[in-house]
Amino acid sequence: MVPTQARIVMLVDLDYFFAQCEELRNPALKGKPVVVGMYSGRTETSGAVSTSNYLAREFGVKSGIPLFLAQKRLEGKDAVFLPVDYDYYQQLSDKIMSLLRSFSDVLEQASIDEAYLDVTKKTEGTYEKAEAQAQEMKATVKREVGVTFSVGIAPNKLIAKIASNVHKPDGVTVVRPEQVKAFLLPLPVDAILGVGKKTVAKMSEMGIKTVGDLAKFDVQRLVEVFGKTLGVYFHNAAHGVDNDPVQEAGEAESIGRMGTLKEDSRDLDFIMEKINQQIEEVYVEFTQKSLLYRQVGITAVMTDLSAKSRSKTLEKPAKDKETIHKAAWELFEKYLGETDMEIRRVGVRVASFSKEEPQQQLLTRFFQPKP
Ligand code: TTP
Ligand code: MG
């Protein structure tokens, strides 16, 4: 019997994805350092490295560094530089995701090269079967598409994500519930999703260096410093607790808006200006339909056109603008801590709707509280 709460979650992360796609298309690249770059077009080498294969990484060439620096580091190494071909990677990604879907109870795609799979039922709740299944998934994707990936298998998304990074490329890492503490506590705090450079610095001042330090830290103080959502999230994460379900994207009907920023940015206030306009429109739409929402989500499309979505489920249904604003603000703040990339397009949405009771609708319509 599988206890109702116990889950087995996998995080599949494709290895050096854009560069691996390029190797697949042109096998002559194998054995050479391969760099996929976002060329800005200003000069021949202006722009940044999108990703590189593992050979190029040995020379210190990794995502985010300037292309001219990558060229310098790979001088005389027979390296190949290619521009991003997003459509091609997207096609391969779609094919892989549909193969992976057949191995899951539920699949949630987290980015072009990452997906969470809830495999609790498929594996009858056993880690032996999950591990065997991961090998079968690898063999299938290798055979049908030709690419490798790394997997983390764990009781929740948080641990699965961290585990997926332990053996890369082409690895499988299993963290069973009884191993979670020993796995997590010695890691540096930035192993936790959402702990970026700024948070690391702040935590370091507070004497928090490892996840173990964070786990011992008073949760009230975390809330004082980081706010309720993040403070509680950090506390739970440090204890290996994460109840976030694996959810098929777009499962719930949602109301949202997307738009392009006037310029690429990482400035939270600037981003929120755009989001606030969108919230106004979203608000009108769900109010007209007499809907209450219980989930607020954001989407960020980065300068390389990769998209990330994050959402937050509220304790109870809401129908006001401020709650959306607050949740979107928190989600963007957390998300900016996870990436160094600039954001090009942003969006906000509400979902998980319930109908406002007719009685309640009348009351709110006729007895509007005085401002
Ligand atoms: P990642 O999964 O972070 O990186 P990766 O797949 O290249 O390498 P790894 O083996 O470590 O998983 O990102 C997926 C793709 O997203 C990557 O192939 C290219 C793109 N990307 C960028 O364009 N810029 C970035 O800064 C990062 C991190 C990724
Ligand atoms: Mg990857």
PDB file of C-alpha atoms and ligand atoms in Angstrom, residues 12-18 20 51 54 57 111-114 148-150 161 165 168, ligand 2:
ATOM      1  CA  VAL A  12      14.422  15.027 -15.818  1.00  0.00           C
ATOM      2  CA  ASP A  13      16.988  17.596 -17.008  1.00  0.00           C
ATOM      3  CA  LEU A  14      18.385  17.182 -20.501  1.00  0.00           C
ATOM      4  CA  ASP A  15      22.180  17.344 -20.638  1.00  0.00           C
ATOM      5  CA  TYR A  16      23.871  20.428 -22.183  1.00  0.00           C
ATOM      6  CA  PHE A  17      20.664  20.679 -24.126  1.00  0.00           C
ATOM      7  CA  PHE A  18      21.138  23.230 -26.930  1.00  0.00           C
ATOM      8  CA  GLN A  20      23.559  18.358 -27.478  1.00  0.00           C
ATOM      9  CA  THR A  51      25.222  26.763 -23.254  1.00  0.00           C
ATOM     10  CA  TYR A  54      31.017  19.347 -21.411  1.00  0.00           C
ATOM     11  CA  ARG A  57      33.045  23.527 -19.933  1.00  0.00           C
ATOM     12  CA  SER A 111      11.341  24.608 -19.112  1.00  0.00           C
ATOM     13  CA  ILE A 112      12.428  23.619 -22.604  1.00  0.00           C
ATOM     14  CA  ASP A 113      14.758  20.978 -21.155  1.00  0.00           C
ATOM     15  CA  GLU A 114      13.237  20.068 -17.785  1.00  0.00           C
ATOM     16  CA  THR A 148      20.826  11.910 -22.900  1.00  0.00           C
ATOM     17  CA  PHE A 149      19.480  13.388 -19.692  1.00  0.00           C
ATOM     18  CA  SER A 150      20.004  13.288 -15.950  1.00  0.00           C
ATOM     19  CA  LYS A 161      15.577  18.905  -8.647  1.00  0.00           C
ATOM     20  CA  ASN A 165      22.337  17.800 -10.538  1.00  0.00           C
ATOM     21  CA  LYS A 168      25.595  14.812 -14.723  1.00  0.00           C
TER      22      LYS A 168
HETATM   23 MG    MG B   2      19.838  20.815 -18.899  1.00  0.00          MG
END
